[in-house]
Short mmCIF file of C-alpha atoms in Angstrom, two decimals:
data_model
loop_
_atom_site.label_atom_id
_atom_site.label_comp_id
_atom_site.label_asym_id
_atom_site.label_seq_id
_atom_site.Cartn_x
_atom_site.Cartn_y
_atom_site.Cartn_z
CA MET A 180 14.70 23.14 -23.51
CA GLY A 181 14.97 25.87 -26.19
CA ALA A 182 15.38 26.90 -29.41
CA SER A 183 18.82 26.59 -30.86
CA ARG A 184 20.60 28.43 -33.53
CA SER A 185 22.89 27.05 -36.37
CA SER A 186 24.74 28.47 -38.88
CA GLY A 187 24.00 26.16 -41.69
CA THR A 188 26.64 23.06 -41.85
CA THR A 189 28.65 24.46 -38.84
CA ASP A 190 29.22 21.09 -37.43
CA GLU A 191 31.11 19.74 -41.25
CA ILE A 192 33.20 23.27 -41.03
CA GLY A 193 36.93 23.49 -40.39
CA PRO A 194 38.50 26.84 -38.29
CA ASP A 195 40.04 27.77 -41.54
CA GLU A 196 36.89 26.83 -43.46
CA ASP A 197 33.85 29.46 -44.55
CA PRO A 198 31.29 28.32 -46.87
CA GLY A 199 29.87 31.62 -47.02
CA GLY A 200 32.74 33.08 -49.31
CA GLY A 201 34.58 34.83 -46.82
CA PRO A 202 38.33 34.92 -46.07
CA PRO A 203 39.47 31.94 -44.21
CA GLY A 204 39.46 32.09 -40.36
CA ARG A 205 36.27 34.16 -39.95
CA SER A 206 32.59 32.04 -38.99
CA ALA A 207 29.89 32.59 -41.29
CA ALA A 208 27.28 34.94 -40.01
CA PRO A 209 24.76 33.02 -37.90
CA GLY A 210 21.79 31.75 -40.08
CA PRO A 211 18.23 30.66 -39.41
CA PRO A 212 17.69 27.70 -36.99
CA ALA A 213 17.62 24.18 -38.85
CA GLY A 214 14.39 23.13 -39.08
CA GLY A 215 11.06 23.85 -41.21
CA ASP A 216 12.81 27.45 -41.91
CA GLY A 217 16.29 26.09 -42.10
CA LEU A 218 18.69 27.07 -45.12
CA PRO A 219 18.10 25.12 -48.51
CA GLY A 220 19.75 21.89 -48.47
CA ALA A 221 19.85 21.91 -44.67
CA PRO A 222 20.85 18.02 -43.84
CA ALA A 223 18.47 15.53 -43.19
CA GLY A 224 17.95 15.16 -39.20
CA SER A 225 18.64 18.75 -38.62
CA GLU A 226 15.09 19.16 -37.16
CA LEU A 227 15.97 16.52 -35.15
CA LEU A 228 18.88 18.03 -33.36
CA ALA A 229 17.07 21.40 -32.89
CA ALA A 230 14.29 19.07 -31.41
CA LEU A 231 17.10 17.34 -29.08
CA LEU A 232 18.66 20.58 -28.14
CA ASP A 233 15.14 22.19 -26.91
CA GLY A 234 14.02 19.22 -25.13
CA MET A 235 17.56 18.95 -22.96
CA ASP A 236 17.23 19.67 -19.07
CA ALA A 237 20.63 21.57 -19.13
CA ALA A 238 21.50 25.44 -21.02
CA LEU A 239 23.66 24.48 -23.80
CA CYS A 240 25.65 26.65 -26.21
CA ALA A 241 28.27 26.34 -28.50
CA PHE A 242 31.30 28.07 -30.11
CA ASP A 243 33.07 27.96 -33.40
CA ALA A 244 36.82 27.76 -33.16
CA ALA A 245 36.76 31.57 -33.50
CA GLY A 246 34.50 31.77 -30.54
CA THR A 247 31.28 32.79 -32.11
CA VAL A 248 28.21 31.76 -30.70
CA THR A 249 26.43 28.81 -32.97
CA HIS A 250 24.03 27.29 -31.00
CA TRP A 251 21.57 28.59 -27.96
CA ASN A 252 18.65 26.05 -26.63
CA ARG A 253 15.99 27.40 -24.76
CA GLU A 254 16.99 26.30 -21.22
CA ALA A 255 20.00 28.86 -21.63
CA GLU A 256 17.26 31.52 -22.54
CA ARG A 257 15.29 30.84 -19.58
CA ILE A 258 18.47 31.24 -17.52
CA LEU A 259 19.99 34.07 -18.88
CA GLY A 260 17.09 35.91 -20.81
CA TRP A 261 18.74 36.44 -24.03
CA SER A 262 16.94 34.53 -26.95
CA ALA A 263 18.77 32.80 -29.29
CA GLU A 264 18.12 35.43 -32.36
CA GLU A 265 19.94 37.60 -29.54
CA ALA A 266 22.52 35.35 -28.81
CA VAL A 267 23.96 33.17 -31.99
CA GLY A 268 26.37 35.12 -34.02
CA ARG A 269 27.67 37.23 -31.06
CA SER A 270 31.57 36.80 -30.45
CA GLY A 271 32.10 35.33 -27.12
CA PHE A 272 30.41 36.86 -23.70
CA ALA A 273 31.81 39.68 -23.55
CA GLY A 274 29.71 42.83 -23.03
CA TRP A 275 26.53 41.14 -22.90
CA ALA A 276 26.81 37.66 -20.65
CA VAL A 277 29.57 38.49 -18.81
CA ARG A 278 31.13 41.60 -17.31
CA ARG A 279 33.92 43.19 -19.78
CA ALA A 280 36.41 42.71 -16.82
CA ASP A 281 35.85 38.87 -16.67
CA ALA A 282 35.15 38.10 -20.41
CA ASP A 283 38.81 37.29 -20.90
CA GLU A 284 39.15 34.49 -18.26
CA VAL A 285 35.81 33.34 -19.19
CA ARG A 286 36.74 33.13 -22.77
CA THR A 287 39.93 31.42 -22.18
CA ARG A 288 39.03 29.05 -19.87
CA LEU A 289 35.89 27.78 -22.22
CA MET A 290 37.98 28.05 -25.16
CA SER A 291 40.37 25.72 -23.28
CA ALA A 292 38.23 22.45 -23.95
CA MET A 293 38.92 22.55 -27.22
CA ASP A 294 42.46 21.63 -27.39
CA ALA A 295 42.23 19.63 -24.00
CA PRO A 296 40.75 16.07 -23.80
CA GLY A 297 37.61 15.07 -22.35
CA ARG A 298 35.54 17.51 -20.43
CA GLN A 299 36.08 20.62 -18.32
CA VAL A 300 33.96 22.08 -15.29
CA HIS A 301 33.96 25.54 -14.29
CA GLU A 302 31.80 27.96 -12.39
CA PHE A 303 31.41 31.63 -14.02
CA ALA A 304 29.33 34.45 -12.94
CA LEU A 305 27.02 35.12 -15.91
CA LEU A 306 24.97 38.46 -16.70
CA ARG A 307 21.41 38.13 -17.26
CA LYS A 308 19.25 40.20 -19.66
CA ASP A 309 18.08 42.45 -16.98
CA GLY A 310 21.11 42.81 -15.84
CA GLY A 311 21.52 40.58 -12.62
CA ARG A 312 23.71 37.84 -11.80
CA VAL A 313 24.04 34.26 -11.67
CA LEU A 314 26.51 31.78 -10.75
CA VAL A 315 26.52 29.08 -13.25
CA ARG A 316 28.38 25.60 -13.26
CA THR A 317 29.90 24.47 -16.81
CA GLN A 318 30.87 21.35 -18.43
CA SER A 319 32.67 22.13 -21.64
CA ALA A 320 33.95 19.96 -24.24
CA GLY A 321 35.89 20.22 -27.75
CA VAL A 322 34.38 19.69 -30.94
CA ARG A 323 36.08 18.08 -34.18
CA GLY A 324 35.65 18.48 -37.55
CA ALA A 325 35.07 15.84 -40.21
CA ASP A 326 39.04 16.29 -40.50
CA GLY A 327 39.39 15.39 -36.96
CA ARG A 328 40.99 19.28 -36.12
CA PRO A 329 39.26 21.46 -33.51
CA ALA A 330 36.14 23.37 -34.55
CA GLY A 331 34.94 24.58 -31.46
CA VAL A 332 33.51 24.39 -28.11
CA TYR A 333 30.07 23.15 -26.56
CA CYS A 334 29.35 23.96 -22.99
CA ALA A 335 26.43 22.69 -21.07
CA PHE A 336 25.24 24.92 -17.85
CA SER A 337 22.85 24.99 -14.87
CA GLU A 338 22.67 27.16 -12.25
CA VAL A 339 24.74 26.69 -9.30
CA HIS A 340 22.35 26.15 -6.62
CA ALA A 341 20.05 23.59 -8.54
CA GLN A 342 23.49 21.30 -9.70
CA ILE A 343 23.99 21.53 -5.65
CA ASP A 344 20.27 20.61 -4.96
CA LEU A 345 20.85 17.83 -7.44
CA GLU A 346 24.18 16.77 -6.13
CA ARG A 347 22.60 16.56 -2.46
CA ALA A 348 19.53 14.72 -3.57
CA ILE A 349 21.90 11.95 -5.13
CA ALA A 350 24.22 12.29 -2.06
CA LEU A 351 21.00 11.74 0.40
CA SER A 352 19.92 8.94 -1.70
CA GLU A 353 23.00 7.49 -1.53
CA ALA A 354 23.46 7.73 2.35
CA LEU A 355 20.03 6.36 3.06
CA LEU A 356 20.40 3.35 0.93
CA GLU A 357 24.11 2.81 2.47
CA ASP A 358 24.53 4.05 5.90
CA ALA A 359 21.23 4.99 7.47
CA SER A 360 21.06 4.02 10.90
CA TRP A 361 17.03 2.80 9.73
CA GLY A 362 15.74 0.67 7.23
CA VAL A 363 14.97 1.58 3.79
CA VAL A 364 13.14 -0.14 1.47
CA LEU A 365 12.27 0.60 -2.06
CA VAL A 366 9.26 -1.14 -3.70
CA ASP A 367 7.88 -1.41 -6.95
CA VAL A 368 4.12 -0.94 -7.91
CA ASP A 369 3.69 -5.03 -7.18
CA LEU A 370 5.08 -4.47 -3.93
CA ARG A 371 8.37 -6.14 -4.41
CA PRO A 372 11.67 -4.85 -3.04
CA THR A 373 13.50 -3.30 -5.59
CA VAL A 374 16.25 -1.47 -3.44
CA VAL A 375 17.10 -2.63 0.42
CA ASN A 376 19.67 -1.05 2.37
CA ALA A 377 21.78 -2.76 5.18
CA TYR A 378 19.70 -1.86 7.89
CA ALA A 379 16.36 -3.69 6.09
CA ALA A 380 18.31 -6.69 5.10
CA ARG A 381 19.42 -7.41 8.67
CA ALA A 382 15.52 -6.56 9.94
CA LEU A 383 14.15 -8.83 7.12
CA GLY A 384 16.88 -11.65 7.92
CA GLY A 385 18.13 -11.89 4.76
CA SER A 386 21.13 -10.72 1.98
CA ARG A 387 20.21 -8.00 -0.27
CA ALA A 388 20.29 -10.34 -3.31
CA ARG A 389 17.99 -12.83 -1.81
CA LEU A 390 15.34 -10.26 -0.83
CA LEU A 391 15.27 -8.15 -3.88
CA GLY A 392 12.31 -8.88 -6.56
CA ARG A 393 10.65 -11.51 -3.67
CA PRO A 394 7.05 -11.18 -2.76
CA LEU A 395 6.76 -9.47 1.08
CA GLY A 396 4.58 -12.57 1.92
CA GLU A 397 7.65 -15.09 1.57
CA LEU A 398 9.60 -13.03 4.08
CA VAL A 399 6.77 -11.84 6.44
CA VAL A 400 4.60 -14.84 8.00
CA GLN A 401 1.97 -12.72 9.95
CA GLY A 402 1.24 -9.16 9.79
CA VAL A 403 2.13 -9.33 5.83
CA GLU A 404 -1.39 -8.16 5.16
CA GLU A 405 -1.25 -4.80 7.18
CA LEU A 406 2.34 -3.97 5.40
CA GLU A 407 0.66 -4.74 2.02
CA ALA A 408 -2.37 -2.37 2.73
CA ALA A 409 -0.67 0.49 4.02
CA LEU A 410 1.91 0.53 0.67
CA HIS A 411 -1.31 -0.04 -1.52
CA HIS A 412 -2.83 3.26 0.14
CA VAL A 413 0.37 5.23 0.01
CA LEU A 414 0.19 4.13 -3.99
CA ALA A 415 -3.35 5.06 -4.42
CA GLU A 416 -3.41 8.09 -1.89
CA GLY A 417 0.15 9.43 -1.09
CA ALA A 418 1.79 9.23 1.99
CA PRO A 419 0.60 9.30 5.78
CA SER A 420 0.72 11.98 8.28
CA ALA A 421 2.31 9.98 10.91
CA PRO A 422 4.11 6.97 11.31
CA ALA A 423 2.62 3.57 11.80
CA GLU A 424 3.59 1.06 14.04
CA LEU A 425 3.46 -2.71 12.39
CA TRP A 426 3.66 -5.87 14.24
CA VAL A 427 4.88 -8.57 12.01
CA THR A 428 6.09 -12.18 12.41
CA LEU A 429 9.39 -12.88 10.27
CA ARG A 430 10.65 -16.14 8.83
CA THR A 431 14.10 -16.49 9.69
CA ALA A 432 16.57 -19.78 9.91
CA GLU A 433 16.33 -19.13 13.16
CA GLY A 434 12.57 -19.96 13.27
CA GLU A 435 10.03 -17.07 13.58
CA ARG A 436 10.37 -13.86 15.12
CA ARG A 437 7.83 -10.95 16.42
CA ARG A 438 9.15 -7.63 15.30
CA CYS A 439 7.60 -4.38 15.82
CA TRP A 440 8.75 -1.52 12.92
CA ARG A 441 7.91 2.14 13.36
CA SER A 442 7.31 2.82 9.74
CA GLY A 443 7.09 5.89 7.62
CA PHE A 444 6.06 5.76 3.64
CA LEU A 445 6.80 7.75 0.36
CA ARG A 446 5.22 7.97 -2.90
CA LEU A 447 7.86 7.95 -5.49
CA ALA A 448 6.76 9.27 -8.89
CA SER A 449 8.46 9.99 -11.91
CA PRO A 450 9.88 13.57 -12.60
CA LEU A 451 9.74 13.35 -15.95
CA ALA A 452 5.97 12.80 -16.78
CA GLU A 453 3.75 15.36 -17.53
CA GLU A 454 1.65 13.84 -14.55
CA PRO A 455 2.67 11.75 -11.59
CA VAL A 456 3.22 8.42 -12.34
CA PRO A 457 3.83 5.96 -9.59
CA LEU A 458 6.92 4.25 -9.35
CA GLY A 459 6.57 2.54 -6.08
CA VAL A 460 6.98 3.42 -2.55
CA GLY A 461 9.88 4.01 -0.30
CA TRP A 462 9.36 2.47 3.01
CA LEU A 463 11.50 3.89 6.09
CA PHE A 464 11.19 1.64 9.44
CA ARG A 465 12.85 1.08 12.89
CA ASP A 466 12.58 -1.99 14.92
CA VAL A 467 11.10 -0.77 18.31
CA THR A 468 10.49 -3.99 19.50
CA ALA A 469 12.62 -3.71 22.50
CA ALA A 470 10.66 -0.19 23.46
CA LYS A 471 7.25 -1.40 22.58
CA SER A 472 7.86 -4.51 24.57
CA ALA A 473 8.89 -2.57 27.46
CA GLU A 474 5.93 -0.34 27.16
CA GLN A 475 3.48 -3.20 26.84
CA GLU A 476 5.11 -5.28 29.92
CA ALA A 477 4.70 -1.85 32.08
CA ASP A 478 1.44 -1.30 31.09
CA ARG A 479 0.41 -4.86 31.90
CA LEU A 480 2.11 -4.61 35.38
CA ARG A 481 0.59 -1.54 36.34
CA PHE A 482 -3.00 -2.69 35.33
CA ARG A 483 -2.02 -6.39 37.27
CA ALA A 484 -0.76 -4.28 40.07
CA GLY A 485 -4.42 -2.16 40.40
CA GLN A 486 -6.18 -5.38 40.25
CA LEU A 487 -4.60 -6.96 42.81
CA HIS A 488 -4.92 -3.63 45.02
CA ARG A 489 -8.73 -3.93 44.20
CA ALA A 490 -8.96 -7.53 45.31
CA ALA A 491 -7.32 -7.17 48.36
CA ARG A 492 -9.89 -4.39 49.32
CA THR A 493 -12.59 -6.46 47.96
CA ALA A 494 -11.23 -9.33 49.84
CA SER A 495 -10.46 -7.85 53.40
CA GLU A 496 -14.43 -7.22 53.28
CA CYS A 497 -15.57 -10.55 53.12
CA GLU A 498 -16.43 -12.55 56.27
CA ASP A 499 -16.69 -15.69 54.49
CA PRO A 500 -12.47 -16.70 53.86
CA MET A 501 -13.52 -18.93 50.53
CA GLU A 502 -15.38 -16.10 49.10
CA ALA A 503 -12.35 -13.74 49.79
CA ALA A 504 -11.05 -16.42 47.97
CA THR A 505 -13.23 -16.25 45.17
CA SER A 506 -13.28 -12.73 44.71
CA LEU A 507 -9.77 -12.51 44.49
CA LEU A 508 -9.98 -15.01 41.46
CA ASP A 509 -12.50 -12.69 40.04
CA PHE A 510 -10.17 -9.71 39.90
CA ALA A 511 -6.96 -11.72 38.73
CA LEU A 512 -8.85 -13.46 35.53
CA ALA A 513 -9.58 -9.82 34.08
CA GLY A 514 -6.95 -9.67 31.22
CA PHE A 515 -5.20 -12.73 32.19
CA ALA A 516 -7.27 -15.86 31.72
CA ASP A 517 -10.63 -17.14 30.27
CA HIS A 518 -11.27 -19.71 33.36
CA VAL A 519 -9.64 -20.48 36.68
CA LEU A 520 -10.14 -23.93 38.69
CA VAL A 521 -9.57 -24.25 42.09
CA ASP A 522 -8.31 -27.87 43.13
CA LEU A 523 -7.64 -28.68 46.86
CA VAL A 524 -5.83 -31.38 49.03
CA ALA A 525 -8.28 -34.24 50.43
CA GLY A 526 -6.18 -36.90 51.37
CA GLU A 527 -4.57 -38.47 48.29
CA ARG A 528 -6.39 -36.71 45.62
CA LEU A 529 -7.39 -33.37 44.59
CA VAL A 530 -10.78 -32.26 44.80
CA ARG A 531 -12.89 -29.47 42.49
CA THR A 532 -13.99 -27.15 45.19
CA ALA A 533 -14.41 -23.73 42.95
CA ALA A 534 -14.21 -22.63 38.92
CA THR A 535 -15.68 -20.70 36.68
CA PRO A 536 -18.52 -21.75 34.17
CA PHE A 537 -17.27 -24.23 31.69
CA ASP A 538 -19.63 -23.25 28.84
CA ALA A 539 -19.63 -19.29 29.14
CA PRO A 540 -17.91 -16.62 30.59
CA GLY A 541 -18.36 -15.99 34.64
CA PRO A 542 -17.60 -15.17 38.01
CA CYS A 543 -15.63 -18.04 40.17
CA LEU A 544 -18.19 -19.61 42.49
CA PRO A 545 -17.85 -22.52 44.96
CA VAL A 546 -18.99 -26.24 43.20
CA SER A 547 -22.35 -26.56 43.74
CA GLY A 548 -23.17 -28.97 45.75
CA GLY A 549 -20.06 -29.58 47.42
CA ALA A 550 -16.69 -30.07 46.36
CA ILE A 551 -15.90 -33.18 43.69
CA PRO A 552 -12.81 -35.56 43.33
CA ALA A 553 -11.10 -34.19 40.50
CA ARG A 554 -10.64 -37.22 38.30
CA TYR A 555 -6.89 -36.33 36.79
CA ALA A 556 -5.09 -39.22 34.91
CA PRO A 557 -1.20 -39.64 36.14
CA GLY A 558 0.89 -36.81 34.62
CA HIS A 559 -1.74 -34.45 34.85
CA PRO A 560 -0.41 -30.85 35.12
CA ALA A 561 -2.12 -29.83 38.18
CA LEU A 562 -0.74 -33.15 39.50
CA GLN A 563 2.50 -32.30 38.74
CA ALA A 564 2.66 -28.95 40.16
CA VAL A 565 1.64 -30.78 43.54
CA GLU A 566 4.40 -33.02 43.31
CA ARG A 567 7.40 -30.36 42.13
CA THR A 568 5.59 -27.22 44.35
CA GLY A 569 5.99 -25.67 41.80
CA THR A 570 4.42 -23.89 38.47
CA VAL A 571 3.78 -25.89 35.31
CA ARG A 572 2.81 -24.16 32.05
CA THR A 573 1.47 -25.96 29.13
CA SER A 574 -0.08 -25.50 25.48
CA GLY A 575 -2.28 -28.05 23.30
CA ALA A 576 -2.57 -25.64 20.83
CA ALA A 577 0.25 -26.41 18.59
CA GLY A 578 0.75 -29.75 18.72
CA ALA A 579 -2.97 -31.25 19.23
CA ALA A 580 -4.54 -32.28 16.20
CA ASP A 581 -7.88 -31.51 18.18
CA PRO A 582 -7.40 -28.84 20.90
CA ALA A 583 -10.97 -29.89 22.42
CA ALA A 584 -10.06 -33.23 22.60
CA TRP A 585 -6.75 -32.47 24.29
CA ALA A 586 -8.87 -30.02 26.74
CA LEU A 587 -11.46 -32.41 27.45
CA GLU A 588 -9.20 -35.45 28.27
CA ARG A 589 -7.41 -33.03 30.77
CA ARG A 590 -10.88 -32.31 32.40
CA TRP A 591 -11.10 -28.80 31.25
CA PRO A 592 -13.39 -26.82 29.10
CA ARG A 593 -13.69 -27.46 25.45
CA ASP A 594 -12.17 -23.61 24.29
CA ALA A 595 -9.20 -24.69 26.82
CA ALA A 596 -5.90 -24.25 24.78
CA HIS A 597 -3.16 -22.90 27.30
CA ALA A 598 -2.78 -23.67 30.91
CA LEU A 599 -1.09 -22.25 34.21
CA CYS A 600 -1.05 -24.74 37.28
CA ALA A 601 0.38 -22.88 40.57
CA VAL A 602 0.67 -24.61 43.66
CA LEU A 603 -1.04 -23.49 46.60
CA ARG A 604 0.65 -23.16 49.57
CA SER A 605 0.62 -21.50 53.11
CA ARG A 606 2.32 -22.31 56.76
CA GLY A 607 4.86 -25.04 55.04
CA ARG A 608 1.83 -27.17 53.43
CA THR A 609 0.72 -27.77 49.83
CA LEU A 610 -3.27 -26.82 50.32
CA GLY A 611 -3.85 -27.39 46.40
CA VAL A 612 -3.51 -25.92 42.75
CA LEU A 613 -4.97 -23.07 40.93
CA THR A 614 -5.35 -23.59 37.24
CA PHE A 615 -5.83 -20.74 34.64
CA LEU A 616 -6.95 -21.38 31.32
CA ARG A 617 -6.48 -19.77 28.13
CA ALA A 618 -8.53 -20.30 24.76
CA VAL A 619 -7.28 -20.96 21.62
CA ASN A 620 -7.21 -17.19 20.30
CA ARG A 621 -5.17 -15.93 22.90
CA ALA A 622 -1.18 -16.30 23.28
CA ALA A 623 0.43 -18.86 25.65
CA PHE A 624 1.38 -18.19 28.92
CA GLU A 625 4.77 -16.81 29.68
CA ARG A 626 7.52 -16.57 32.08
CA THR A 627 6.01 -13.10 33.09
CA ASP A 628 2.83 -14.52 33.63
CA THR A 629 4.15 -17.06 36.12
CA ALA A 630 5.09 -14.56 38.57
CA TYR A 631 1.51 -13.02 38.76
CA ALA A 632 -0.12 -15.96 39.18
CA GLU A 633 1.83 -16.99 42.34
CA THR A 634 1.07 -13.95 43.69
CA VAL A 635 -2.46 -14.50 43.11
CA ALA A 636 -1.95 -18.01 44.50
CA ALA A 637 -0.05 -16.69 47.37
CA ARG A 638 -3.17 -14.45 48.29
CA VAL A 639 -5.72 -17.27 47.72
CA ALA A 640 -3.88 -19.59 49.51
CA GLY A 641 -3.82 -17.78 52.56
CA ALA A 642 -7.57 -17.40 52.28
CA VAL A 643 -8.10 -21.17 51.80
CA ASP A 644 -5.87 -21.68 54.89
CA LEU A 645 -8.33 -19.40 57.02
CA ALA A 646 -11.05 -20.82 55.97
CA GLN A 647 -9.70 -24.62 56.68
CA ALA A 648 -8.73 -23.40 60.16
CA THR A 649 -12.02 -21.81 60.70
CA ALA A 650 -13.95 -24.75 59.63
CA GLU A 651 -11.96 -27.13 62.07
CA GLY A 652 -12.32 -24.62 65.07
#
């Protein structure tokens, strides 16, 4: 921190000794600082002592057994404005660093540390050289001479507000890493977790000890590239201006879980380096999966309701009921599926009546040349839907060695990987089945998709029933 002043060999002098030849009980006059200009015969290492005192973050002063200032470093000079030349050699703080009215109390409390075990903590109002006052927190402890007798006191002090700021920062760190209601993970520059709080450990699906030091790729199955890219960006460029929402799939003992984390990032740099040295990244996040899923579901329902409304208005303008049915399906396909097949009951079998193109996206149109038999093998999902009078969902993307072969075996387009078959019912009769198909790059049909498919099937069944009734009449 700053320059220090020493009375030569003060550290080896007892309270009743005087190397300068004065009477016992009096301290030596302050000498020049130890180091290059130190006293002749200064002990080896005095330069190191001066350098250590100058490098301290806290202000430091020391007193001999009589209360005379023997050391004063640069941080003490910065806080109070008194230089080492002005401070070393003075008797206590009276009249210069402390008001005279407070001097006796301050001296008594400081010097009491000489005979007390351990350290003592006090707060004093000290005077700056410019006349201003500053509240400091001191830690003082006794110094023993070579003979083991009390030889003086050293006192480290700092401004109270700086100490409180430090304590507040430490308390905040401990609270974040223990009791925070969001996840806190500190990762090093190799992107490995070094600290994980309780919330983050639960979110990542493991104990803290098991998570520390492991690559993120061992914890996150999908989405780890986006997470690591965000961490690399923070290390290189600093924290982003807004939180980011990351979707990840976790590997847990119960299986894979898909989660959405709203994340914020902070770059951690060493405060001790002349230039910022990255120590890693502080990653704070909350699990918002439920809220995001509800939001997405609400958006999906609004879109599908809008599509059904538009489909109904378009179908109402169609003179041909089958054209109305295919128009309904064109609107239903948007954002829902890649293909749709319409198979109607004809006697004991199903016949393909309308479909979207197998080889490219396109509208649902009647089969060219008239309906043709659907050559489905026993147990086919469409046949199951007719037999059960209910909806059947199936997926071949995960279990099939060759998804294309799986689709062709079921008489579906080659890119089909997920299917939903909804039965067509009108006036208590089964008219046929609708088959919605999705490609391998899309998610499988879920329960929420079933309700929408059944709503579409009910409307299409009404149009098909009308078409059949019109043809019979």
